[in-house]
Short mmCIF file of C-alpha atoms in Angstrom, two decimals:
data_model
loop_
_atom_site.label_atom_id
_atom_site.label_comp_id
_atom_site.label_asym_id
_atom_site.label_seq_id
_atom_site.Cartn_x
_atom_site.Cartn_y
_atom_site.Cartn_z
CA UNK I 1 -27.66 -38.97 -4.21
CA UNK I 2 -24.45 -38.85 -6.26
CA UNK I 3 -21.51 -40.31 -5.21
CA UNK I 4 -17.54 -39.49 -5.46
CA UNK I 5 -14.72 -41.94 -4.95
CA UNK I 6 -12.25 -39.05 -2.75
CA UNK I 7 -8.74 -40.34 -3.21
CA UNK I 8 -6.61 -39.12 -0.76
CA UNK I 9 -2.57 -38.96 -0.49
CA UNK I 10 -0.18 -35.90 0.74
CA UNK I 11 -0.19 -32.42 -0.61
CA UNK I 12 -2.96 -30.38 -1.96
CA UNK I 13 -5.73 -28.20 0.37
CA UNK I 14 -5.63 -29.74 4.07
CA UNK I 15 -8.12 -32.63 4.22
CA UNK I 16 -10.24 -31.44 6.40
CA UNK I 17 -11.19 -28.52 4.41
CA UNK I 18 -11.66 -30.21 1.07
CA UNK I 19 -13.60 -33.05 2.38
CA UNK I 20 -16.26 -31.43 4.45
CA UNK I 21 -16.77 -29.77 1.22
CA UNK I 22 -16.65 -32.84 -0.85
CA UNK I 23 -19.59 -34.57 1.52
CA UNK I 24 -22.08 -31.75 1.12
CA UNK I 25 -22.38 -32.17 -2.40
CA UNK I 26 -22.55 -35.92 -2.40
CA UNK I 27 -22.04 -39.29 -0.74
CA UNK I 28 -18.41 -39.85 -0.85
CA UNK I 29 -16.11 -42.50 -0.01
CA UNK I 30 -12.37 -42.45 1.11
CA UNK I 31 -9.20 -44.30 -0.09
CA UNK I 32 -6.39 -43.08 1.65
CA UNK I 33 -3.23 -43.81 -0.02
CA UNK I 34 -1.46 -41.52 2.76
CA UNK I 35 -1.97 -41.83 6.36
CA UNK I 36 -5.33 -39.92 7.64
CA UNK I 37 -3.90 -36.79 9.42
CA UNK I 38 -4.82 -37.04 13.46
CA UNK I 39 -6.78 -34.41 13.66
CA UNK I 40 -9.39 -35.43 10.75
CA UNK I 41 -9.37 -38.93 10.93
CA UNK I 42 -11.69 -38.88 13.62
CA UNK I 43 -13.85 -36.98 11.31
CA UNK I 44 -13.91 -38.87 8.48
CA UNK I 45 -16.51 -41.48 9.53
CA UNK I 46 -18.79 -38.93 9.81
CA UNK I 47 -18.39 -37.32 7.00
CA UNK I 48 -17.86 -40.19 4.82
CA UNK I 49 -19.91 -43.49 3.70
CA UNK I 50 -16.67 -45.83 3.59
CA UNK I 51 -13.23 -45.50 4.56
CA UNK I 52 -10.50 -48.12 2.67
CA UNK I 53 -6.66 -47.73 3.61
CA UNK I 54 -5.59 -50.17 1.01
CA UNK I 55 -2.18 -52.31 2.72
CA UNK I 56 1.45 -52.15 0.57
CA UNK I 57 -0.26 -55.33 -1.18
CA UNK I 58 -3.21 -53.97 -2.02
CA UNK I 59 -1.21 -51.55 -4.20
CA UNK I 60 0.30 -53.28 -7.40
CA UNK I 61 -1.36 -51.14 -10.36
CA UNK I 62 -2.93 -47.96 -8.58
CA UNK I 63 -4.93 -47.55 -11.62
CA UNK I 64 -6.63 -50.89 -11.35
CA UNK I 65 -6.88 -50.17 -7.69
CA UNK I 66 -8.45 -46.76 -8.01
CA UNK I 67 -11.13 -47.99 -11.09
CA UNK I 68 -12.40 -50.93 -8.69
CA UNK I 69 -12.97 -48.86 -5.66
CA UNK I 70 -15.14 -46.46 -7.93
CA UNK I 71 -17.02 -49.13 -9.35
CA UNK I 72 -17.71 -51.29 -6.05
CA UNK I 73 -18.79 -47.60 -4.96
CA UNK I 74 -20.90 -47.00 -7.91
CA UNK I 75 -18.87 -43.54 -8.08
CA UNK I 76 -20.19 -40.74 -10.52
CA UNK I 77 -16.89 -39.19 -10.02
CA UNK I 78 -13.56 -39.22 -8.94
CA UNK I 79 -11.53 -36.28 -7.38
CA UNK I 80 -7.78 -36.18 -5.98
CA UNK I 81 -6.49 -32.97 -4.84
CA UNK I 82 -2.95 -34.35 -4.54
CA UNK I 83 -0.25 -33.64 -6.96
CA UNK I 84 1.03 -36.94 -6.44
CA UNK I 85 -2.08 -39.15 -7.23
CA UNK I 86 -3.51 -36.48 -10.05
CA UNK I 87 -2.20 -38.62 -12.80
CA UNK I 88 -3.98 -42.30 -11.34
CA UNK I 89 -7.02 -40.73 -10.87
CA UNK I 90 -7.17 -38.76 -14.20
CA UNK I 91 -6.45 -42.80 -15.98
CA UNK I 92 -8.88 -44.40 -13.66
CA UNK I 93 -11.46 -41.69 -14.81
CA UNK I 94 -10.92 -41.97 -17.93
CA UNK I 95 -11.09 -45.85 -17.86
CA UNK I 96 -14.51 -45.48 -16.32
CA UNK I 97 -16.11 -43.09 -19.04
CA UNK I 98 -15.49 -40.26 -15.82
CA UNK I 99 -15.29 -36.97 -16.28
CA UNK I 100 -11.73 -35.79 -15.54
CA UNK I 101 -8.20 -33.91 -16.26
CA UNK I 102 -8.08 -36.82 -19.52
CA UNK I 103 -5.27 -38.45 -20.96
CA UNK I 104 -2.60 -35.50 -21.58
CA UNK I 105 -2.69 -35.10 -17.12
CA UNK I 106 0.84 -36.63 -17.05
CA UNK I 107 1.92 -33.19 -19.53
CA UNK I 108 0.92 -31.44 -15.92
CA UNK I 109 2.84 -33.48 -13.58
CA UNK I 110 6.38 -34.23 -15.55
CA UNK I 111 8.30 -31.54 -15.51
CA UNK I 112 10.13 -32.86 -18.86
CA UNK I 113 7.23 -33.13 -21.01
CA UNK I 114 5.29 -30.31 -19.28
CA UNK I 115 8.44 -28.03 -20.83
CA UNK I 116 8.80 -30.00 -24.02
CA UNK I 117 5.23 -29.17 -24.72
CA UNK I 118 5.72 -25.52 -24.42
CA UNK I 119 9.03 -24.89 -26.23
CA UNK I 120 7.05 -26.59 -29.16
CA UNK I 121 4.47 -23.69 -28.80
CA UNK I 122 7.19 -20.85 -28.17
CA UNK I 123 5.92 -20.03 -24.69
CA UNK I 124 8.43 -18.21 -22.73
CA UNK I 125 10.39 -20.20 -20.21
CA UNK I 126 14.01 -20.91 -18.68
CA UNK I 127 16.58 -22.63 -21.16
CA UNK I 128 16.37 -26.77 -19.81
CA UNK I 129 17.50 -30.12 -20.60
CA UNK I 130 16.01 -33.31 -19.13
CA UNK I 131 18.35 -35.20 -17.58
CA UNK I 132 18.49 -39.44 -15.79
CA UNK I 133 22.05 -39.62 -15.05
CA UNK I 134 25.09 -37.74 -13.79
CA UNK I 135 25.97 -37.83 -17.27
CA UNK I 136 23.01 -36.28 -18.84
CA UNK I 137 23.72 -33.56 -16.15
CA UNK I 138 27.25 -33.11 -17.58
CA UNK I 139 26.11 -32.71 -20.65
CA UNK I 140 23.37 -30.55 -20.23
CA UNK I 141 26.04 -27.88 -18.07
CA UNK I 142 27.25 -27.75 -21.45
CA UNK I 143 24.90 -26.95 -23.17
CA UNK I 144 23.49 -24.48 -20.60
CA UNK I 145 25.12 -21.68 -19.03
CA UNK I 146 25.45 -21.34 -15.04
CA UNK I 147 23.94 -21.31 -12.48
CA UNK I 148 21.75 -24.21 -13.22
CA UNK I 149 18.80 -25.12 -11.21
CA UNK I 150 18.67 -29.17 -10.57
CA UNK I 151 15.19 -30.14 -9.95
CA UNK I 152 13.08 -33.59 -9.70
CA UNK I 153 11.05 -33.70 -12.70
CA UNK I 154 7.60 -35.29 -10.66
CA UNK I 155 8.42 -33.25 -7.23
CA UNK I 156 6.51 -30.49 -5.25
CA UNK I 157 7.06 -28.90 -2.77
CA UNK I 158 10.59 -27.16 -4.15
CA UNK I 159 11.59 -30.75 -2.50
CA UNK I 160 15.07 -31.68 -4.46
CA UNK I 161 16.51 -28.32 -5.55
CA UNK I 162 19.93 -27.91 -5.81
CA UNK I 163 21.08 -24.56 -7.23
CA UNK I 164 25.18 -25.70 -9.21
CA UNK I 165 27.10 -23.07 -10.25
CA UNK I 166 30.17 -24.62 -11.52
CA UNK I 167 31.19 -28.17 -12.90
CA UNK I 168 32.29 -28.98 -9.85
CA UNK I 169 29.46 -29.39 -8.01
CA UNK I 170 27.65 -31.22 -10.55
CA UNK I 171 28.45 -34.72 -9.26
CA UNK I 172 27.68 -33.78 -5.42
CA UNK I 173 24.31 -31.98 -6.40
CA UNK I 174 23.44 -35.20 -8.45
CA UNK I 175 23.72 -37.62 -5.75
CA UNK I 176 22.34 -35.29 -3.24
CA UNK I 177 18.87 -34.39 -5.16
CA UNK I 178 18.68 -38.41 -6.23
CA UNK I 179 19.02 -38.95 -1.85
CA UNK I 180 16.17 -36.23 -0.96
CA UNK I 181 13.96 -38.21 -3.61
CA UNK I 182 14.79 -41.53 -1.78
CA UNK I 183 14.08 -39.96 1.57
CA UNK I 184 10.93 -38.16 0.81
CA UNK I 185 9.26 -41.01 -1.00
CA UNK I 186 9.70 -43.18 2.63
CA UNK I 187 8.00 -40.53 3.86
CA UNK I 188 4.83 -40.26 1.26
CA UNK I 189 5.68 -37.16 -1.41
CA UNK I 190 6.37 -38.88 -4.20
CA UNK I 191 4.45 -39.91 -7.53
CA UNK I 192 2.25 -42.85 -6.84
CA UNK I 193 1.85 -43.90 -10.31
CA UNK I 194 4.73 -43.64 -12.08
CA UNK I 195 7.44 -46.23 -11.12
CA UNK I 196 11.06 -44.90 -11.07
CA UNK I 197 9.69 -41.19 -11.08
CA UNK I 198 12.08 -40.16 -8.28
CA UNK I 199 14.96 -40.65 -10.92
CA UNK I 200 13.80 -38.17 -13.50
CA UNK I 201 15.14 -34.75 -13.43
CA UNK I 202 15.20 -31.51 -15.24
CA UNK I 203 18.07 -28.83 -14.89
CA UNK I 204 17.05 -25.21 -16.25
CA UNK I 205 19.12 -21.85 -16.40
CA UNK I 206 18.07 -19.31 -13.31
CA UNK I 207 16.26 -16.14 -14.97
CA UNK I 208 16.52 -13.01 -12.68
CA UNK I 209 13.39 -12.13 -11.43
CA UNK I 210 12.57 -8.16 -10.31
CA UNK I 211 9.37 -7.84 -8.18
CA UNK I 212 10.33 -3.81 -7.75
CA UNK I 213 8.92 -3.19 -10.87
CA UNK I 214 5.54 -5.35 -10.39
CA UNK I 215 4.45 -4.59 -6.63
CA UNK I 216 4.17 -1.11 -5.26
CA UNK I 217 4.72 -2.42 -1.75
CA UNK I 218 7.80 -4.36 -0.27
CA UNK I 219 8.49 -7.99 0.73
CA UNK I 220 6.83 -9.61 -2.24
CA UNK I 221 8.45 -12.57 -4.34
CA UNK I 222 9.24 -12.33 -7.61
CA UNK I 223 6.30 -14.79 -8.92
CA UNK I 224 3.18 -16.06 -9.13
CA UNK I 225 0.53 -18.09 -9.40
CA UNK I 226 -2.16 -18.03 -11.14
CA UNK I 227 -5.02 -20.34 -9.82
CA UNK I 228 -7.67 -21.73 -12.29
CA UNK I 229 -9.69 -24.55 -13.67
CA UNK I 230 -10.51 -26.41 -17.11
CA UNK I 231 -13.89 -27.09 -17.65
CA UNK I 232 -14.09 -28.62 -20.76
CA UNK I 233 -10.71 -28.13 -22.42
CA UNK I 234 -11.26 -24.32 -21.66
CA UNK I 235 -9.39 -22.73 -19.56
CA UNK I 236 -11.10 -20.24 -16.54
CA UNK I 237 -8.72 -18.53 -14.28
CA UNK I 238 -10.23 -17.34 -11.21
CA UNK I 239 -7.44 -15.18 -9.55
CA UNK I 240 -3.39 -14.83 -8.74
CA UNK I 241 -1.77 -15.08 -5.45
CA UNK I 242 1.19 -14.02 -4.59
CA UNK I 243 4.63 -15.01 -2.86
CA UNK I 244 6.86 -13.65 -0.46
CA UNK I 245 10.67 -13.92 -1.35
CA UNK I 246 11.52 -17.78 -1.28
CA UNK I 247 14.43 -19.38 1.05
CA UNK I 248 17.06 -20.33 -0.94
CA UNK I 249 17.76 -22.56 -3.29
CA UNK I 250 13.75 -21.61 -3.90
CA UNK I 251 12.04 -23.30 -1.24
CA UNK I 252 8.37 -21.41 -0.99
CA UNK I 253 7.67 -19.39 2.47
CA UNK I 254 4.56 -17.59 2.13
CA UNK I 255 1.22 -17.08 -0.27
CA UNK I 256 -0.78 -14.43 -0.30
CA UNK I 257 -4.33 -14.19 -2.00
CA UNK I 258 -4.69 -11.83 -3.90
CA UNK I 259 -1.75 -10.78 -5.36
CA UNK I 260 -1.45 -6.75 -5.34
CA UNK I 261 -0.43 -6.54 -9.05
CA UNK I 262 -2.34 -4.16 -11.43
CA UNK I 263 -4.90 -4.15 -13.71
CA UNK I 264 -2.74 -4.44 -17.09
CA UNK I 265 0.12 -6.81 -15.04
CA UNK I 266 -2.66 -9.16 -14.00
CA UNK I 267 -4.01 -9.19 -17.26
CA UNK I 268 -0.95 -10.18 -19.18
CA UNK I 269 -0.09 -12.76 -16.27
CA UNK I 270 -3.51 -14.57 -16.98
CA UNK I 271 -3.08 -14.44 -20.31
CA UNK I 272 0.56 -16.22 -20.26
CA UNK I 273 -0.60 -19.03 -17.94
CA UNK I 274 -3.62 -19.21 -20.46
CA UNK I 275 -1.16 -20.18 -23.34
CA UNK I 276 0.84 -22.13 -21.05
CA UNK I 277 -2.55 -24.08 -20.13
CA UNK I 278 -4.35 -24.58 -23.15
CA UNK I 279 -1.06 -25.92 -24.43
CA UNK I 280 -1.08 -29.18 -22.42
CA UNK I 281 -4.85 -30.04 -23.63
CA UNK I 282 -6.27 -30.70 -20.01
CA UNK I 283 -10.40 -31.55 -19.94
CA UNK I 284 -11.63 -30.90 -16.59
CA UNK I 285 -9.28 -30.38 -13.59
CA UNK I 286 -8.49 -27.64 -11.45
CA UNK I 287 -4.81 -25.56 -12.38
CA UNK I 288 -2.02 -23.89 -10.77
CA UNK I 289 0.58 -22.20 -12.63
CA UNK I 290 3.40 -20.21 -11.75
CA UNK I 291 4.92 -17.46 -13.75
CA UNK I 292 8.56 -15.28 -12.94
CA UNK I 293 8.05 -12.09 -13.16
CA UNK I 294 10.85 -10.35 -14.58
CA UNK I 295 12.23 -6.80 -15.57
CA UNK I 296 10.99 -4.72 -18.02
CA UNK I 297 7.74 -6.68 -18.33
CA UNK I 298 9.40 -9.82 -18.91
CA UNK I 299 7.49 -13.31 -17.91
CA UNK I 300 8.73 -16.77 -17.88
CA UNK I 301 6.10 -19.85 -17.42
CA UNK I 302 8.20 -22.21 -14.51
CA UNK I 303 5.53 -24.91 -14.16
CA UNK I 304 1.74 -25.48 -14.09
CA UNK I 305 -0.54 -28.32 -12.85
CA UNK I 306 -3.42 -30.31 -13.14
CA UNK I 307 -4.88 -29.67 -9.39
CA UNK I 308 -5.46 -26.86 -7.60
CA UNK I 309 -2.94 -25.29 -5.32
CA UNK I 310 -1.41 -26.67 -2.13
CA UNK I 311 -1.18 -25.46 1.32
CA UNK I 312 -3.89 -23.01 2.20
CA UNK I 313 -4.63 -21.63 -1.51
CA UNK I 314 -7.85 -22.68 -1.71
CA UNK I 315 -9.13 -22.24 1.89
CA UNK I 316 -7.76 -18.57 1.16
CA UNK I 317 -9.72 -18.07 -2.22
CA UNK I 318 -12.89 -19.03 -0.13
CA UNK I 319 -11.68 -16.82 2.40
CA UNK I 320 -11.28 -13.47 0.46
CA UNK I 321 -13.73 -14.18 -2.73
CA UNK I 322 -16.16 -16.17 -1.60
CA UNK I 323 -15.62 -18.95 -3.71
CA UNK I 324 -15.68 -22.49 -2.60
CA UNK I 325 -13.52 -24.20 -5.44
CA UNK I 326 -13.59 -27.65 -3.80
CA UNK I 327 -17.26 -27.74 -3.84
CA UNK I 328 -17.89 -26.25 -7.59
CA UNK I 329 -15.26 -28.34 -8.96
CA UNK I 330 -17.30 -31.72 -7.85
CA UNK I 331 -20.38 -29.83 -8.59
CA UNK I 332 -18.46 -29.88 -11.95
CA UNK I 333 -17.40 -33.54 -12.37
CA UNK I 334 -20.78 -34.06 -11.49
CA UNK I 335 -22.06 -32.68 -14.25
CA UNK I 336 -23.96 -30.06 -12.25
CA UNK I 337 -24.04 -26.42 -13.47
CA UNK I 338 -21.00 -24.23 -12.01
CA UNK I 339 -20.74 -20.49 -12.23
CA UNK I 340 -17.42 -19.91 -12.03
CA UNK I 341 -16.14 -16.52 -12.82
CA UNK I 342 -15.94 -14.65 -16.08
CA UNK I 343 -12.52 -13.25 -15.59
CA UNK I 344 -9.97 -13.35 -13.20
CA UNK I 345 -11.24 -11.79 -10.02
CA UNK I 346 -8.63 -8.93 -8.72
CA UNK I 347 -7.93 -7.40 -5.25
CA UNK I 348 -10.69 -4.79 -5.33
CA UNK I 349 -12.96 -7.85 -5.91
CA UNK I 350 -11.78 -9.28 -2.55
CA UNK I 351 -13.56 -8.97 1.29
CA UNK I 352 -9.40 -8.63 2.89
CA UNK I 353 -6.88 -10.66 2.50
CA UNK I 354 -5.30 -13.83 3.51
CA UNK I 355 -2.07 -16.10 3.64
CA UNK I 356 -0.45 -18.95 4.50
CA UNK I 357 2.99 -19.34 5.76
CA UNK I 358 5.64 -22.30 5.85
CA UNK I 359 7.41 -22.06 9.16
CA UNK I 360 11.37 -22.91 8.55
CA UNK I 361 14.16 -22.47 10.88
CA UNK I 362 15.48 -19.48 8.73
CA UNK I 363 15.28 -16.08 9.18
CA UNK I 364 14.03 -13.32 6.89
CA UNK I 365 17.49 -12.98 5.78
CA UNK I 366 17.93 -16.32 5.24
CA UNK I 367 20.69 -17.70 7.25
CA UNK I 368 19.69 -20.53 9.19
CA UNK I 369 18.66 -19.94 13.19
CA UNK I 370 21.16 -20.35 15.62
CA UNK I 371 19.55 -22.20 17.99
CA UNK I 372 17.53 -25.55 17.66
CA UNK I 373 13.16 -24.36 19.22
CA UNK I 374 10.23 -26.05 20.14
CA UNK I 375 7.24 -25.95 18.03
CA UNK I 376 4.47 -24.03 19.98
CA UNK I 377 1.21 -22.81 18.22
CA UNK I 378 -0.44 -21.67 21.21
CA UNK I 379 2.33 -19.13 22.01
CA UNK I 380 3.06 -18.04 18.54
CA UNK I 381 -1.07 -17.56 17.96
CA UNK I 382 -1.19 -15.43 21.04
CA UNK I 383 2.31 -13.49 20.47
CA UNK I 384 2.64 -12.88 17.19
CA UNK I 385 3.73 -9.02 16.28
CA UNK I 386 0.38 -8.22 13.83
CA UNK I 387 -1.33 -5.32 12.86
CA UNK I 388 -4.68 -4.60 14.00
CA UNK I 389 -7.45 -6.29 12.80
CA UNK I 390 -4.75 -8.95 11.62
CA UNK I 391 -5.60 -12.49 12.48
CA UNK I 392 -3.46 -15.70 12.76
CA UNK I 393 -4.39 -19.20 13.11
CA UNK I 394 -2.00 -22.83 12.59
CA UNK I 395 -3.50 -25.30 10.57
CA UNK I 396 -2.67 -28.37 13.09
CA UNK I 397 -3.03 -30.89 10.02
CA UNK I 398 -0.01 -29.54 8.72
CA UNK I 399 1.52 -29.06 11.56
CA UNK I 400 3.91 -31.36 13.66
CA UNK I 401 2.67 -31.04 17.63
CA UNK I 402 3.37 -28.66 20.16
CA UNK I 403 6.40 -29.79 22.07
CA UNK I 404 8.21 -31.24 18.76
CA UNK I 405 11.69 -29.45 18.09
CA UNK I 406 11.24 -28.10 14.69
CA UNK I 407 13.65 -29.26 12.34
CA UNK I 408 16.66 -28.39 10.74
CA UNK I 409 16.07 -26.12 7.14
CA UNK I 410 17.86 -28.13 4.39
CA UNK I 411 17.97 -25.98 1.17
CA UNK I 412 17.69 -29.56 -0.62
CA UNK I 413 15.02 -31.35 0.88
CA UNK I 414 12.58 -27.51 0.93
CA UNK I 415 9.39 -28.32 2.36
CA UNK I 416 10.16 -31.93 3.69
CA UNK I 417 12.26 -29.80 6.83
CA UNK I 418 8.55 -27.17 7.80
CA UNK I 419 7.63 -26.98 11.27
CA UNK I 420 4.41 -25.88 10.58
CA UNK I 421 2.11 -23.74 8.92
CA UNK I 422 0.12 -20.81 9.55
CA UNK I 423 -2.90 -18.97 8.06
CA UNK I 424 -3.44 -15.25 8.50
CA UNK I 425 -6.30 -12.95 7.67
CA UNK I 426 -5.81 -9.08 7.08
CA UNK I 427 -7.25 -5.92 5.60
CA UNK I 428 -5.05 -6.46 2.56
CA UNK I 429 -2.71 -7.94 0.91
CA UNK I 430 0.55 -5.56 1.82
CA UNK I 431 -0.60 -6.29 5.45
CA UNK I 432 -0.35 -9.83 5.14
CA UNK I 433 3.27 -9.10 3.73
CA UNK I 434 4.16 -7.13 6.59
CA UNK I 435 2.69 -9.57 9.26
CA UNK I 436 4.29 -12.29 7.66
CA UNK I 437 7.88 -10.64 7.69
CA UNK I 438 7.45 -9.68 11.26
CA UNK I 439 6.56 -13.03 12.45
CA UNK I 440 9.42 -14.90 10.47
CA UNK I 441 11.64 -12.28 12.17
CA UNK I 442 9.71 -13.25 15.86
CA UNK I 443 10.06 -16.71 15.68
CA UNK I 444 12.95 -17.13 17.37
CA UNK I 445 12.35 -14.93 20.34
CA UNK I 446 8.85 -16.32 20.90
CA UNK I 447 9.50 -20.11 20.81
CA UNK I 448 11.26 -22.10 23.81
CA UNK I 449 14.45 -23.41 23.42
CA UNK I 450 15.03 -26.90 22.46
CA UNK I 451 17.62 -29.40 24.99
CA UNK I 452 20.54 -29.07 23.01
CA UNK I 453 19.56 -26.12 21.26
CA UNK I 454 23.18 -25.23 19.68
CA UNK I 455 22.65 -26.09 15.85
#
């Protein structure tokens, strides 16, 4: 039986999910970088042939540390569905003679020379400037016009945004972004590889985005994503999700798969996040690119990466197409034949509709709640306002537990401050929407009161 080395650490498609799927395809074995979530670690000696939570020593050169677990294992493959180990694994692979995302991964995962790469092919994108010190930002607001986006050139997760719109809030939004690094990497979402990573940043101009004139319904975002794979060095999209407006600075709140766009606007989407791709010269990994979708017809490429997405993407593509990524994509490393699809598949290829949302502690118009709440799935799951035929479920791995007061939303540390998240299945996608905006709206009303509850 063939064997995969499964590296785990934060982010990506909850464990639980992309394991089981993992382990009936092969033998696999676990290294957790991250702590085992408690509601699959239980699991995971069933599911798995070894278990190895490597200690802080154990962890020098993750490289060396991921290429010596695969050979002890006698791996035929090694998969990561983390953003923040993507770049380890793809070196280990390719140390090994493994089949992987090959030695241009780090173009996927550094927002600097992920950009640099595509101004050098003329792909549309905002106006940027890498910047390492309060200086370079200085400099770059010169250069640039406002408002400038600040963001952490190896984050996810929006974590580290800071929108500055004049010179005098460079300084502040410096030291701020340079503190949420700090503080998420004690708490695990941070590059594993790359030493010093929470100290690189990028600052962009904000382009105006105008979902009206792409979506026929109301409540969608004003981007993206298009979800994909390389198998090969060629580049195979399989569909685009969509977004519901983000909390501000641009902190992500909802996905929905699929996205309701058109025919032609689909088409022209897949084709900019092919260029976008095929630019960075990725061999086999899974993608995930976002795109701004502007007026007139006007695109912008904001980022892509060498994984699939996060959150409840991929559980959702299953969901509505059919299509177990997780499992085709080792079927894939393994060298196994994959029939992935020909084109992107659109929403009149799809059995509903499905979505994932980030609880915050903001409303639908953004401001903040008033009052601090208790996380409770139970009551949310049985209160929620839906449509009919609408179903809602949390995802407890990504969830803190019932009786936890969900935190405080801070614009600059985005997805570090969730409560939890939620999946929901519909008869489309506009449903989903709709669901979605209702609930965000609920919240407050249907969870209990925290002591204390004044914010």
């Amino acid at each position: 039986m063939s064997k995969v080395l499964y590296v785990h650490a934060k982010g990506g498609p909850p464990l639980g999910h992309a394991l089981t799927r993992v382990a009936a395809r092969s033998e696999v074995h676990l290294l957790a970088l991250s702590e085992l979530p408690p509601a699959v670690a239980a699991e995971t000696g069933r599911l798995c042939a070894s278990v190895v939570v490597p200690g802080a020593g154990q962890r020098g050169d993750l490289v060396d540390l991921i290429a010596q677990r695969a050979g002890e294992v006698g791996a035929d493959a090694v998969v990561t569905f983390s953003e923040y180990a993507v770049v380890a694994v793809a070196e280990a692979s390719r140390r090994l003679g493994l089949p992987g995302a090959g030695e241009s991964a780090a173009l996927a995962r550094d927002k600097r020379l992920m950009r640099g790469v595509w101004e050098r092919h003329g792909i549309p994108q905002p106006r940027f400037r890498a910047v390492g010190s309060a200086g370079d930002l200085r400099r770059a607001a010169g250069e640039l016009s406002f408002p400038l986006l600040l963001k952490a050139a190896w984050s996810a997760g929006s974590t580290a945004h800071q929108i500055i719109r004049s010179v005098a809030e460079l300084e502040s939004s410096w030291e701020r972004s340079r503190a949420v690094m700090a503080d998420s990497a004690r708490l695990g979402y941070a590059e594993l590889h790359v030493a010093g990573a929470g100290g690189d940043f990028i600052v962009e101009e904000i382009v105006t985005g105008c979902a009206e004139e792409w979506f026929d319904g109301s409540g969608w975002g004003d981007y993206v994503s298009v979800e994909g794979v390389v198998v090969g060095g060629a580049f195979r999209p399989v569909c685009l999700s969509g977004r519901m407006p983000t909390v501000a600075p641009f902190t992500e709140r909802a996905g929905i798969t699929p996205a309701a766009l058109d025919a032609d606007a689909q088409e022209r989407v897949v084709e900019l996040a092919r260029s976008a791709v095929e630019a960075l010269g990725l061999e086999n990994c899974g993608t995930h690119t976002e795109i701004k979708l502007g007026s007139g017809g006007r695109m912008w490429v904001i980022e892509t990466a060498a994984r699939f997405g996060g959150a409840m993407t991929v559980p959702q593509i299953e969901e509505v197409f059919g299509l177990d990524l997780v499992g085709m994509f080792t079927d894939q490393l393994l060298g196994r034949p994959v029939a992935w699809p020909v084109g992107a598949l659109r929403p009149e290829d799809a059995e509903g509709a499905a979505g994932s949302l980030v609880v915050l502690a903001v409303g639908g118009d953004g401001e903040p709640w008033e009052r601090r709440h208790v996380w409770d799935s139970p009551t949310v799951v049985r209160s929620a306002p839906l449509s009919g035929g609408s179903r809602l479920s949390v995802v407890s791995e990504s969830s803190l537990p019932d009786g936890a007061t969900v935190p405080v939303y801070d614009p600059a540390a985005g997805a570090n401050t969730m409560a939890a998240l939620c999946l929901l299945s519909a008869d489309d996608p506009q449903t989903v929407v709709r669901d979605f905006g209702a609930l965000v709206d609920a919240l407050p009303e249907l969870l209990p009161a925290a002591e204390g509850a004044v914010v």
